mmCIF file of C-alpha atoms in Angstrom:
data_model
loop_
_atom_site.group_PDB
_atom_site.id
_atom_site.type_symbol
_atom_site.label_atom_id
_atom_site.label_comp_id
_atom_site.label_asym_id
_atom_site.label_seq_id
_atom_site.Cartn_x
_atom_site.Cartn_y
_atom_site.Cartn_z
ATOM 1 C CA UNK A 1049 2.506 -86.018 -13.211
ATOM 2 C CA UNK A 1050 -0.866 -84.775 -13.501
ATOM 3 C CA UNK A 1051 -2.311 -82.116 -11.702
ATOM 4 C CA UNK A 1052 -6.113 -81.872 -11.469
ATOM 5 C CA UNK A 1053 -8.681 -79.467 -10.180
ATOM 6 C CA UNK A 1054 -12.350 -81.117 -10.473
ATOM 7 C CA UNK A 1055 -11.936 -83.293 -13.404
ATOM 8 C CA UNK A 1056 -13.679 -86.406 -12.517
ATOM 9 C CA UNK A 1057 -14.864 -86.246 -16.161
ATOM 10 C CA UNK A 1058 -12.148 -86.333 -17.848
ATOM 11 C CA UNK A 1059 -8.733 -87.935 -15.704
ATOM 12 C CA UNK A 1060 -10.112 -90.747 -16.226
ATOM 13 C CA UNK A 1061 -9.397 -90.593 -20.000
ATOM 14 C CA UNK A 1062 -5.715 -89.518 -19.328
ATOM 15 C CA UNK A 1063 -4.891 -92.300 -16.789
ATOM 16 C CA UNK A 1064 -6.333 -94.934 -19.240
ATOM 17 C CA UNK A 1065 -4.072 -93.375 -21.648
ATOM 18 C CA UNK A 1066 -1.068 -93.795 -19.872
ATOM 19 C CA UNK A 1067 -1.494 -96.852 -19.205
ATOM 20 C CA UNK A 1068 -1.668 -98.085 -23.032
ATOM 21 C CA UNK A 1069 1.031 -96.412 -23.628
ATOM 22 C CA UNK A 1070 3.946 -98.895 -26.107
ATOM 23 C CA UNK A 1071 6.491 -97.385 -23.215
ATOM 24 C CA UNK A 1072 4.196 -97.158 -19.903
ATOM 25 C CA UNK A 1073 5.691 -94.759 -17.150
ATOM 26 C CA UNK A 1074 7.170 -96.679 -13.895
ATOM 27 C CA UNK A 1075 5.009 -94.043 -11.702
ATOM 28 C CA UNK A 1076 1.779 -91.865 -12.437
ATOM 29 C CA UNK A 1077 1.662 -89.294 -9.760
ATOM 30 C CA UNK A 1078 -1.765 -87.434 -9.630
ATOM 31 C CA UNK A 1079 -2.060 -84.622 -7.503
ATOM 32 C CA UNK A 1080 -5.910 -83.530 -6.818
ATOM 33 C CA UNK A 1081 -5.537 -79.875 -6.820
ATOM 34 C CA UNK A 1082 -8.046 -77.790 -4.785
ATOM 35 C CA UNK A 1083 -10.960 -80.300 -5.930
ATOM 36 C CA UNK A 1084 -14.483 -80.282 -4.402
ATOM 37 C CA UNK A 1085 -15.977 -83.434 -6.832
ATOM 38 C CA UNK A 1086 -15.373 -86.672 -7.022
ATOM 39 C CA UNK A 1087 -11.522 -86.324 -8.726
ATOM 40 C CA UNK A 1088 -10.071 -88.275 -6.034
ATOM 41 C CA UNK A 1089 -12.507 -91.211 -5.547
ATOM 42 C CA UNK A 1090 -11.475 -91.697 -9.524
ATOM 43 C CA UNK A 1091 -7.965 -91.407 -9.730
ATOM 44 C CA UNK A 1092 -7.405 -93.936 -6.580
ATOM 45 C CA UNK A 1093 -10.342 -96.719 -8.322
ATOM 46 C CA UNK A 1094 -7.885 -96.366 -11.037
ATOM 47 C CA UNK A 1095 -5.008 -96.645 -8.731
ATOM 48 C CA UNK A 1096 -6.664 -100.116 -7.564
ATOM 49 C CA UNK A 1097 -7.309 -102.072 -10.986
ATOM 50 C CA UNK A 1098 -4.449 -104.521 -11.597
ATOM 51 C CA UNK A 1099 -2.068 -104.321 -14.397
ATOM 52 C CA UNK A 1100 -1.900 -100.618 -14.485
ATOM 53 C CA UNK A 1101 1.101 -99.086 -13.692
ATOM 54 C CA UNK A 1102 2.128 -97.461 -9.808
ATOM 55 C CA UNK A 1103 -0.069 -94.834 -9.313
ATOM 56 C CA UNK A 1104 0.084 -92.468 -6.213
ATOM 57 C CA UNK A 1105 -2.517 -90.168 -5.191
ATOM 58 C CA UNK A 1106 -1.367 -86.670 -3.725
ATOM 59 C CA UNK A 1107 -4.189 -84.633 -2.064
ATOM 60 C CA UNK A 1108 -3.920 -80.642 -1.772
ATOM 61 C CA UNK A 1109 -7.349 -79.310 -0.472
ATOM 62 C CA UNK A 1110 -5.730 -75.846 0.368
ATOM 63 C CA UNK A 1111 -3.200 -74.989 -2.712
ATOM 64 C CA UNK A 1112 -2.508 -70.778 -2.759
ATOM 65 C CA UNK A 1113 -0.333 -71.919 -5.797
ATOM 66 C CA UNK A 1114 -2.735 -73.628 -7.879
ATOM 67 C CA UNK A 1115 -1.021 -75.435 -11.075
ATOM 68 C CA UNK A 1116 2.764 -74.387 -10.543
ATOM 69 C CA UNK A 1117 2.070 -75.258 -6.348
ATOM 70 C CA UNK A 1118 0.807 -78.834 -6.952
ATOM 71 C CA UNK A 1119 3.379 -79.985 -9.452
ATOM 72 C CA UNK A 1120 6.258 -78.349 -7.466
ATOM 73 C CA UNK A 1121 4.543 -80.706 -4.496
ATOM 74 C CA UNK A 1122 5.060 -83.588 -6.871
ATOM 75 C CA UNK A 1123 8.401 -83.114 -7.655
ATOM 76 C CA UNK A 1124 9.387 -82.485 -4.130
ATOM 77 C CA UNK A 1125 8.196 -85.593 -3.031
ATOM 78 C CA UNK A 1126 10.038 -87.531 -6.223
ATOM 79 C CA UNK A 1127 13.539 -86.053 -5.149
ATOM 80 C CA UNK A 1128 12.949 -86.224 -1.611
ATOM 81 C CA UNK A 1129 13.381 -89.911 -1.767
ATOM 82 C CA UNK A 1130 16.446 -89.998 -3.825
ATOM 83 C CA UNK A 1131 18.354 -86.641 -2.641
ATOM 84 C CA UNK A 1132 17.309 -85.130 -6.028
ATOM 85 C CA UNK A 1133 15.114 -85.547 -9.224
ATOM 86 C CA UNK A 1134 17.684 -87.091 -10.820
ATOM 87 C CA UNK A 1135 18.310 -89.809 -8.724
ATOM 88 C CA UNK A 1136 14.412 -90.481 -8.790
ATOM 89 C CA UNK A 1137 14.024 -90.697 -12.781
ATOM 90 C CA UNK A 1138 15.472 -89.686 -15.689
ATOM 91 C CA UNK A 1139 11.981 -87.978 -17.371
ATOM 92 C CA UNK A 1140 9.137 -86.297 -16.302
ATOM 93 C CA UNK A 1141 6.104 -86.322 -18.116
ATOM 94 C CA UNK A 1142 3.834 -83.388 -17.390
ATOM 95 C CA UNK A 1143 0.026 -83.436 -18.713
ATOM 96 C CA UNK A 1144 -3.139 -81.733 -18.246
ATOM 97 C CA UNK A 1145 -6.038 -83.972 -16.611
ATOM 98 C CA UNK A 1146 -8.037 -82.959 -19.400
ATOM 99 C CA UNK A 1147 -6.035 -84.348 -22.261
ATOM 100 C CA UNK A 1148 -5.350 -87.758 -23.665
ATOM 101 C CA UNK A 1149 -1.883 -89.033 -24.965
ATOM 102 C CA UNK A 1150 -1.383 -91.170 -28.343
ATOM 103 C CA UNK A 1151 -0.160 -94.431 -27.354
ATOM 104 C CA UNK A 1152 3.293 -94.438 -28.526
ATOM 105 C CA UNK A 1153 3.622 -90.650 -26.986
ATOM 106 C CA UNK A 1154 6.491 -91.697 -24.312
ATOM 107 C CA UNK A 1155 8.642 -94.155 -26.700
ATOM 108 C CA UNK A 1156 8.381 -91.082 -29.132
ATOM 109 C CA UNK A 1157 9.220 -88.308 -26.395
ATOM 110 C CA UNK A 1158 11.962 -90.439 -25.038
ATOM 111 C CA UNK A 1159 13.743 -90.972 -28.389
ATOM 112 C CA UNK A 1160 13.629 -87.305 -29.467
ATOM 113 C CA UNK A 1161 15.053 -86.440 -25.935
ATOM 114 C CA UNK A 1162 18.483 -89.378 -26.162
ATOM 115 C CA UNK A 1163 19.141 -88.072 -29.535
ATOM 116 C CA UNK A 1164 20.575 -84.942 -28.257
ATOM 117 C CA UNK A 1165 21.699 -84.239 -24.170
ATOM 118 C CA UNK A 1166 21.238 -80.109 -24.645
ATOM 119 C CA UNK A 1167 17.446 -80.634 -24.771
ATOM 120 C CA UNK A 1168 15.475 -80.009 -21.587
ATOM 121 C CA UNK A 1169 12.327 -80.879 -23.204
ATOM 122 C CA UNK A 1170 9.954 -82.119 -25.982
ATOM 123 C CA UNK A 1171 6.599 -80.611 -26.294
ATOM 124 C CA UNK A 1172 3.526 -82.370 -27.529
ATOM 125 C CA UNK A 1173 1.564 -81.556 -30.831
ATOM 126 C CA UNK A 1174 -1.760 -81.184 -29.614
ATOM 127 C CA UNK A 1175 -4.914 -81.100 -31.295
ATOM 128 C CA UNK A 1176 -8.168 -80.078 -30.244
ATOM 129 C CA UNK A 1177 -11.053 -83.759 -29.427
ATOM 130 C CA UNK A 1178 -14.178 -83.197 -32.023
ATOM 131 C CA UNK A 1179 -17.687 -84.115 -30.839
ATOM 132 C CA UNK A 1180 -17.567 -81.267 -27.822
ATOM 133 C CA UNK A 1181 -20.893 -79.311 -29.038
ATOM 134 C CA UNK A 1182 -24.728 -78.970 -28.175
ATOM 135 C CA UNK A 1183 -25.952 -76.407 -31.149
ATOM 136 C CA UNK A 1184 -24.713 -75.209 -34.108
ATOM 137 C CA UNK A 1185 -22.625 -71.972 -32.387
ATOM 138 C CA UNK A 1186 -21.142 -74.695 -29.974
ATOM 139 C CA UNK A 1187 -20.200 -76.614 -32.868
ATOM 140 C CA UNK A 1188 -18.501 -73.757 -34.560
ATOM 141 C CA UNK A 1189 -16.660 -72.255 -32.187
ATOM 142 C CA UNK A 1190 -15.645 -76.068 -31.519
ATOM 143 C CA UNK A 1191 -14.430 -76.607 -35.234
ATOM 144 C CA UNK A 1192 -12.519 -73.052 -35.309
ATOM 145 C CA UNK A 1193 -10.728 -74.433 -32.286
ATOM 146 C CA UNK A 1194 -9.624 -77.788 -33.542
ATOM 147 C CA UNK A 1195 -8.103 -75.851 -37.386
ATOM 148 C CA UNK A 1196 -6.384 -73.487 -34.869
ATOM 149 C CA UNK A 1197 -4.858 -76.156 -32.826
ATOM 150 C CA UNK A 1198 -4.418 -78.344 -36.237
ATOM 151 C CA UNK A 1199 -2.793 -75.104 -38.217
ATOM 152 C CA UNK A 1200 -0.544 -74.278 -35.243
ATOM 153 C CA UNK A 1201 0.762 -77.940 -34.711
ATOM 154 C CA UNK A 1202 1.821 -78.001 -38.065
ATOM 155 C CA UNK A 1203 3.720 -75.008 -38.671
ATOM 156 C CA UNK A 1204 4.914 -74.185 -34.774
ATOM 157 C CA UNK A 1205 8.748 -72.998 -34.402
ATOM 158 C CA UNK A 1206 10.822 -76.233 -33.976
ATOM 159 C CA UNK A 1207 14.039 -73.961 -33.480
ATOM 160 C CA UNK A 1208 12.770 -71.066 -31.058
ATOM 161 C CA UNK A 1209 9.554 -72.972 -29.407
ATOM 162 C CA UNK A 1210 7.412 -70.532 -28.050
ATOM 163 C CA UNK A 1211 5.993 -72.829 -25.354
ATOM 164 C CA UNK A 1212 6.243 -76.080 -24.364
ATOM 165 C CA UNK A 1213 2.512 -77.279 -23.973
ATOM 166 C CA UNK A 1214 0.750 -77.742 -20.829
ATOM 167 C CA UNK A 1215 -1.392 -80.633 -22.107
ATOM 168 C CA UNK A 1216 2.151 -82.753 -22.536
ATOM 169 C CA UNK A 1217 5.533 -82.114 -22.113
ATOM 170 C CA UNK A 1218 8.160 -84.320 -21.692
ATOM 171 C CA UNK A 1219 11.310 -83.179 -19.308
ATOM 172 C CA UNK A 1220 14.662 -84.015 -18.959
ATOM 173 C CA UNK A 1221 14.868 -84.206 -14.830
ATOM 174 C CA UNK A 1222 18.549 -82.270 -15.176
ATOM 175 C CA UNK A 1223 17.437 -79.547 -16.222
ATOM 176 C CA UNK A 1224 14.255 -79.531 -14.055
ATOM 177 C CA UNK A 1225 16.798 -80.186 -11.160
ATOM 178 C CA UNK A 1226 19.004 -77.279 -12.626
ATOM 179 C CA UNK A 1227 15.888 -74.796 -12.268
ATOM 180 C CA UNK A 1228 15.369 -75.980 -8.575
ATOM 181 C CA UNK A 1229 19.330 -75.259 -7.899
ATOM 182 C CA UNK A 1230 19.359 -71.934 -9.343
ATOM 183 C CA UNK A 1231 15.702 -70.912 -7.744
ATOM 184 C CA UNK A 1232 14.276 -73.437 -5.232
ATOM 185 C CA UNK A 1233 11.942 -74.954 -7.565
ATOM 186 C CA UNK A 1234 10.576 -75.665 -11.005
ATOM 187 C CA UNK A 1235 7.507 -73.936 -11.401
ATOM 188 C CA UNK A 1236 7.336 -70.404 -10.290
ATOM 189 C CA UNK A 1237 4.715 -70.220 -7.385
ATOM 190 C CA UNK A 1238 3.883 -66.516 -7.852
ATOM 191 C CA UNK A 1239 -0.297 -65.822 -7.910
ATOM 192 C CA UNK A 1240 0.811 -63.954 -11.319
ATOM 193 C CA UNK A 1241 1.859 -66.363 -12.817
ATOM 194 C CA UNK A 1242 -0.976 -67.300 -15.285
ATOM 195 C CA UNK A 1243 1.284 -69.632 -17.631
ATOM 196 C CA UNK A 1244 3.416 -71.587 -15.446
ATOM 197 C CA UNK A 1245 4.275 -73.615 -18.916
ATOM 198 C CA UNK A 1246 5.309 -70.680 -20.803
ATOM 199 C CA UNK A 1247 7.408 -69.278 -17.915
ATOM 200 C CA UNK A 1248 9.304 -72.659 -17.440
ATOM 201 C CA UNK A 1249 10.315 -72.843 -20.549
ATOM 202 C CA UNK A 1250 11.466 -69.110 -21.080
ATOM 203 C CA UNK A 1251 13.389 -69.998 -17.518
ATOM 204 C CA UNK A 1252 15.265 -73.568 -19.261
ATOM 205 C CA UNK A 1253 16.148 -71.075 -22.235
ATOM 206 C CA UNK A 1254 17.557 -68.885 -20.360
ATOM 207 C CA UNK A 1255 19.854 -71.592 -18.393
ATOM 208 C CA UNK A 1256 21.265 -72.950 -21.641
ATOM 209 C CA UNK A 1257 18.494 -75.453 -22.158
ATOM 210 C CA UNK A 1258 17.110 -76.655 -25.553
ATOM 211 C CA UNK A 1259 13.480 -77.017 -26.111
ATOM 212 C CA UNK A 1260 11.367 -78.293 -28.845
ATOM 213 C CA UNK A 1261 8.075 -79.866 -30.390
ATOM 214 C CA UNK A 1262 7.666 -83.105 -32.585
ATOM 215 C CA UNK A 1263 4.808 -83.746 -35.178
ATOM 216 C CA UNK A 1264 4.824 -87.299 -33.786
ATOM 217 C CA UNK A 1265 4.650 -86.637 -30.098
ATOM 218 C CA UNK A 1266 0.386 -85.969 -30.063
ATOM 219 C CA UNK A 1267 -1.786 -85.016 -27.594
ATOM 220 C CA UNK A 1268 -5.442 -84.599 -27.430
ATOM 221 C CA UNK A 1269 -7.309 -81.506 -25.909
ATOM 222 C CA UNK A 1270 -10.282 -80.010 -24.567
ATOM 223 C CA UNK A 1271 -11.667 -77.518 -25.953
ATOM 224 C CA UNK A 1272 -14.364 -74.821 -25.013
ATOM 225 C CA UNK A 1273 -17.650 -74.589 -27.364
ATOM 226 C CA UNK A 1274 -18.880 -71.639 -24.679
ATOM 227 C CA UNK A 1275 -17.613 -68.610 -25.810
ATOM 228 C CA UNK A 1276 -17.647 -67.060 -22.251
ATOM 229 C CA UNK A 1277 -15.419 -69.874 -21.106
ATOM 230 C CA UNK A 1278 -13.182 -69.869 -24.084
ATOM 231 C CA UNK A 1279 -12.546 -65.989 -23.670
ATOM 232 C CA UNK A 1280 -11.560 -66.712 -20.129
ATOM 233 C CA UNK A 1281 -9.103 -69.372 -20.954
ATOM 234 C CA UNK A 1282 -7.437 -67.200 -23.883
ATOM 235 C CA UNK A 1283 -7.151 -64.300 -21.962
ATOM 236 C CA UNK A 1284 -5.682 -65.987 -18.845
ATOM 237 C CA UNK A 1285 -3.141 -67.552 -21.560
ATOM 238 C CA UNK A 1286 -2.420 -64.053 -23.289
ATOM 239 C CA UNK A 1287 -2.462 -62.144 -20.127
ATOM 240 C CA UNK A 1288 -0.042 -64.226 -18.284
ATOM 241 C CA UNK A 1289 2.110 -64.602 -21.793
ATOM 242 C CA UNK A 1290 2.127 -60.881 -21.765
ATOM 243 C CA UNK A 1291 2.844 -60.355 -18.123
ATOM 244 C CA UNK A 1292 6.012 -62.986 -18.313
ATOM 245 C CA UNK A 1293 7.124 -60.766 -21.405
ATOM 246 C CA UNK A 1294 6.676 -57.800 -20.143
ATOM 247 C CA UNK A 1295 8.936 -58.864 -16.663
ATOM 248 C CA UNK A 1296 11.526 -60.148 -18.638
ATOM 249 C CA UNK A 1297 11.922 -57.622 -21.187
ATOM 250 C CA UNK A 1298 12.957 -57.993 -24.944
ATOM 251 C CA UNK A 1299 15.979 -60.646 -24.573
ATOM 252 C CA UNK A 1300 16.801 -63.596 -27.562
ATOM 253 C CA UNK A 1301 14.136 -65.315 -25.982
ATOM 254 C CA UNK A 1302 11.038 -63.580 -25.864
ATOM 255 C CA UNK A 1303 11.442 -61.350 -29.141
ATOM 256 C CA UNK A 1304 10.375 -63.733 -31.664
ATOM 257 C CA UNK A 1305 7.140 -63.790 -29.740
ATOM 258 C CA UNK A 1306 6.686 -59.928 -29.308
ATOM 259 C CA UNK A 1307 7.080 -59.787 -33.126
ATOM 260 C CA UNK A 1308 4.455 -62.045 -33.657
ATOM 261 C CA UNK A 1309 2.018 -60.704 -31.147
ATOM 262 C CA UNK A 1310 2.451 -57.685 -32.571
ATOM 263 C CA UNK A 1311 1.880 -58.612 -36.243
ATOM 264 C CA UNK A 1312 -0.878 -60.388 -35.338
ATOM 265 C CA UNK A 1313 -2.701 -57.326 -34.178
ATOM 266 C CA UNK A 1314 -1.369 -55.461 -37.283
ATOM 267 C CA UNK A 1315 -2.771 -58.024 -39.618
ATOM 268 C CA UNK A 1316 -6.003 -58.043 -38.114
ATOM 269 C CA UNK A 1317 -6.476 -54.432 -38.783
ATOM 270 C CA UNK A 1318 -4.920 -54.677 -42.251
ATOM 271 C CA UNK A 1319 -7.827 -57.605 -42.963
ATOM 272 C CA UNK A 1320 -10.459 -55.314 -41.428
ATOM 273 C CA UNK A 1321 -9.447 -52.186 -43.187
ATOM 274 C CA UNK A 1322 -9.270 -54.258 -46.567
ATOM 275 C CA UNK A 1323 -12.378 -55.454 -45.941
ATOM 276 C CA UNK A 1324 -14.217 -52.108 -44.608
ATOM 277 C CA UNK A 1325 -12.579 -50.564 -48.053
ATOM 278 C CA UNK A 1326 -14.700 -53.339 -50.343
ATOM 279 C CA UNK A 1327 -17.674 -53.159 -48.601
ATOM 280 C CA UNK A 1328 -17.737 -49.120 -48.468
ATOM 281 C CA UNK A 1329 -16.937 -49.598 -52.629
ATOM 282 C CA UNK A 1330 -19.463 -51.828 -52.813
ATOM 283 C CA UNK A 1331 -21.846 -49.556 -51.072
ATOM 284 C CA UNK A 1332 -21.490 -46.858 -53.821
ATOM 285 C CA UNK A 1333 -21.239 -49.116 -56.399
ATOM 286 C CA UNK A 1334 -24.815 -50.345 -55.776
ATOM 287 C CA UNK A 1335 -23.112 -53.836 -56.148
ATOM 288 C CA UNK A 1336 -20.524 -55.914 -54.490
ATOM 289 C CA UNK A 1337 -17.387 -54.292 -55.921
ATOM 290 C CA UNK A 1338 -15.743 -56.720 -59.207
ATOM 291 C CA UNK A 1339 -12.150 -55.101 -59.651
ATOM 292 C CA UNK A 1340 -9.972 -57.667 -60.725
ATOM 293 C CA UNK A 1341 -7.356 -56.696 -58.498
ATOM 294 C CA UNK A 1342 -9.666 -57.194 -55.420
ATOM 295 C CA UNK A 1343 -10.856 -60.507 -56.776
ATOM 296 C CA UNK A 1344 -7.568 -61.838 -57.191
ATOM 297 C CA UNK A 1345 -6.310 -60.562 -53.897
ATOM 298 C CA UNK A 1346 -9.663 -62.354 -52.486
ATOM 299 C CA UNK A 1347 -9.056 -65.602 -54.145
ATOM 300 C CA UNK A 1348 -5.172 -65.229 -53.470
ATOM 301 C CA UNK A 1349 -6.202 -65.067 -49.381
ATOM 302 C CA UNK A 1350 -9.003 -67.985 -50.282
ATOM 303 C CA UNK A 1351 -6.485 -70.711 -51.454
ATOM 304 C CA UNK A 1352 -4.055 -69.876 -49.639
ATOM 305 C CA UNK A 1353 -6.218 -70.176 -46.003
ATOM 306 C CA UNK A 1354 -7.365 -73.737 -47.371
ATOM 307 C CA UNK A 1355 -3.971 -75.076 -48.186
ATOM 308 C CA UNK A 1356 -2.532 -73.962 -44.987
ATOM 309 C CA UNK A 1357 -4.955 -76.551 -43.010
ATOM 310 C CA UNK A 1358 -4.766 -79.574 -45.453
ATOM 311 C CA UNK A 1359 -3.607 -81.996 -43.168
ATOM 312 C CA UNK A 1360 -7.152 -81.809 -41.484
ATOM 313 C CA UNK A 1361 -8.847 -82.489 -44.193
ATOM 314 C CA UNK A 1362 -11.250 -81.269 -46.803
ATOM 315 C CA UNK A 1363 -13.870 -80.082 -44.537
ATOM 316 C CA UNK A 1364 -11.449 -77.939 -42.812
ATOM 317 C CA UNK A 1365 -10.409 -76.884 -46.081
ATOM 318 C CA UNK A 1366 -13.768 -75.728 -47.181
ATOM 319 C CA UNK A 1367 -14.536 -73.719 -44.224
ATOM 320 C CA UNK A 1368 -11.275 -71.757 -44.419
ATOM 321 C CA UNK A 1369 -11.548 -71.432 -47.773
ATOM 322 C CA UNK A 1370 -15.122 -69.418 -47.180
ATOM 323 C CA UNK A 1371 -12.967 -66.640 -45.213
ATOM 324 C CA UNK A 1372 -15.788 -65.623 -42.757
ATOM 325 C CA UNK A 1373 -16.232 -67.941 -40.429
ATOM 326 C CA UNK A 1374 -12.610 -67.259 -39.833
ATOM 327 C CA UNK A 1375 -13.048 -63.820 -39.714
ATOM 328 C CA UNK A 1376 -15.689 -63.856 -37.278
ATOM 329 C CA UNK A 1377 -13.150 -66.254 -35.287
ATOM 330 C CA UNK A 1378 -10.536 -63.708 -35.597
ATOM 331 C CA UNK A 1379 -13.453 -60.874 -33.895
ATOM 332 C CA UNK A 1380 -13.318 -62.849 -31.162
ATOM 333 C CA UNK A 1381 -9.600 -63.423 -30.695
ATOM 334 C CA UNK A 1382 -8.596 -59.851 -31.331
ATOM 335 C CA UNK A 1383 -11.259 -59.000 -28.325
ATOM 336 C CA UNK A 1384 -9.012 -61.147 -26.170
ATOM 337 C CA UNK A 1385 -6.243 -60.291 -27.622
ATOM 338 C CA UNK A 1386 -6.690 -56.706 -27.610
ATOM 339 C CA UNK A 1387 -8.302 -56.745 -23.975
ATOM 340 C CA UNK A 1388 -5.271 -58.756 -22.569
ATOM 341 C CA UNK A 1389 -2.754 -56.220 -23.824
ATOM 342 C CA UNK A 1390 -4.912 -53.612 -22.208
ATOM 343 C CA UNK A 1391 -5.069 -55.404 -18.504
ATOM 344 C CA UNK A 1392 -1.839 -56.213 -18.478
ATOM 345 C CA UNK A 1393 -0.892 -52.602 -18.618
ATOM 346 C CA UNK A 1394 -3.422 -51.097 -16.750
ATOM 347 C CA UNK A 1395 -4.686 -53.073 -14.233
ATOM 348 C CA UNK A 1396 -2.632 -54.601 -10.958
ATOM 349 C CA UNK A 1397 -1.089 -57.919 -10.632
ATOM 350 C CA UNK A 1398 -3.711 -60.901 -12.296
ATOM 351 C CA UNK A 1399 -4.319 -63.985 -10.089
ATOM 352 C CA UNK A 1400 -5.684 -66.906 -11.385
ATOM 353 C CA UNK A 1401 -8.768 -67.386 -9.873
#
């Protein structure tokens, strides 16, 4: 299932890379979400060419419910022939129109998911597509992206996942049927709900359901080299997080990620302060401050920011090994950060415009 909202330039891309996939799905549903280009015209040429597998083309020029609305539509129409989503398949695979599988994503997905019946889900390691710049700040903000997506898909929570990814997960249809049985449907229609990925999977927690990642099940991303739209996307991600957290409280599910939300915020000030206290030394020195404690603290933070991205390479290495260019990446994400925490509790209900 993919749900898309004015991405003729880029579903493309994900249909082509479903269909060279080792293990090709029996049925692609896309459902054009709300779309005013050419989205549709695309997704049924594609439909057309020969030797690709069934694709169906679901239209929904007036969806209130946005993301969570048009899959629910999808899966509706799956079970409705069958009596239920079971009947109908035995996996879903959810992914974002924007974001392109690895070939052997499904053979992968399906063999982490019959190795064990408690799991609901497996969630995709994504990483961010290079080459998305104009200028030099595009390029930056570009490359900060793809070491945050690399550094998180290598050291995620495979026990407690916080969310299972909206650019690809993989879903066991009984316990996407047990969600519909317990609340009428999958994906909670609600205009606040902001993260209808991270909500789903807090909901197949909390009925009993296992969920995890795997290094080997990769996706490829987006990302968003304007800063105006990337502070829009984080802070619809954050705010909605927040929100969800908020509603449901602090429960075995959700603490893990108040705890890190929280010392995420803590160790931003702790950097800042640390590095407000060296420059203000260095100010009445007359000269960049040299105690050896400071230097070794500095190189300790150095190394240790380089080897925590090696799987990217040495480039990525270099540039975290610098320390600012990071730390004027973590500015920015403790704005939206910071700003999120503040809307959530002071403003009314978000929508997702």
């Amino acid at each position: 299932m993919i749900p898309a909202r004015n991405e003729e330039a880029e579903v493309l891309s994900s249909l082509e890379s479903l269909a060279a996939q080792t293990h090709r799905p029996d049925l692609i549903l896309v459902v054009v979400n709300n779309s005013t280009d050419g989205t549709e015209r695309i997704t049924r040429e594609f439909a057309g060419r020969p030797g690709v597998p069934q694709t169906r083309v679901l239209c929904l020029p007036d969806n209130p419910h946005k993301k969570a609305g048009a899959l629910n539509h999808a899966l509706a129409g799956l079970a409705e022939q069958c009596g239920d989503l079971t009947g109908a398949a035995r996996y879903v695979l959810v992914m974002d129109a924007d974001t392109s599988l690895h070939p052997r994503f499904v053979q992968r997905a399906r063999m982490v998911m019959e190795s064990d019946p408690t799991l609901g889900g497996v969630s995709a390691t994504c990483y961010g597509r290079s080459g998305l710049w104009r200028n030099t700040w595009q390029r930056y903000l570009a490359g900060m992206q793809i070491i945050e997506y690399g550094r998180y898909a290598h050291t995620r929570s495979r026990t407690d996942l916080h969310t299972m990814a909206g650019a690809g997960s993989f879903y066991s249809t009984a316990a996407l049927q047990h969600l519909i049985d317990a609340r009428g449907e999958v994906f909670w229609q609600h205009s606040g709900n902001l993260v209808e990925d991270y909500e789903t999977t807090l909901s197949l927690k909390e009925a009993g359901w296992r969920v995890t990642a795997n290094q080997y099940c990769v996706a490829y991303t987006d990302l968003m080299p304007v800063l105006g739209d990337l502070v829009r996307q984080r802070e619809r991600w954050v705010r909605g997080t927040l929100d969800i957290m908020r509603q449901r409280g602090w429960t075995r599910h959700t603490r893990l990620s108040i705890v890190q939300y929280v010392l995420g915020l803590l160790g931003f000030a702790y950097s800042l302060g640390w590095v407000a206290v060296w420059a203000a030394q260095s100010i009445a020195q007359g000269q960049p401050a040299g105690d050896p404690l400071w230097l070794l603290l500095l190189l300790a933070w150095s190394v240790f920011s380089a080897v925590r991205v090696i799987p990217l390479g040495w480039k990525a290495m270099l540039v975290c090994a610098l320390l600012l260019p990071e730390l004027v990446f973590q500015f920015i994400r403790t704005y939206w950060m910071g700003a999120s925490l503040w809307r959530s509790y002071t403003s009314g209900a978000a929508t997702w415009a």
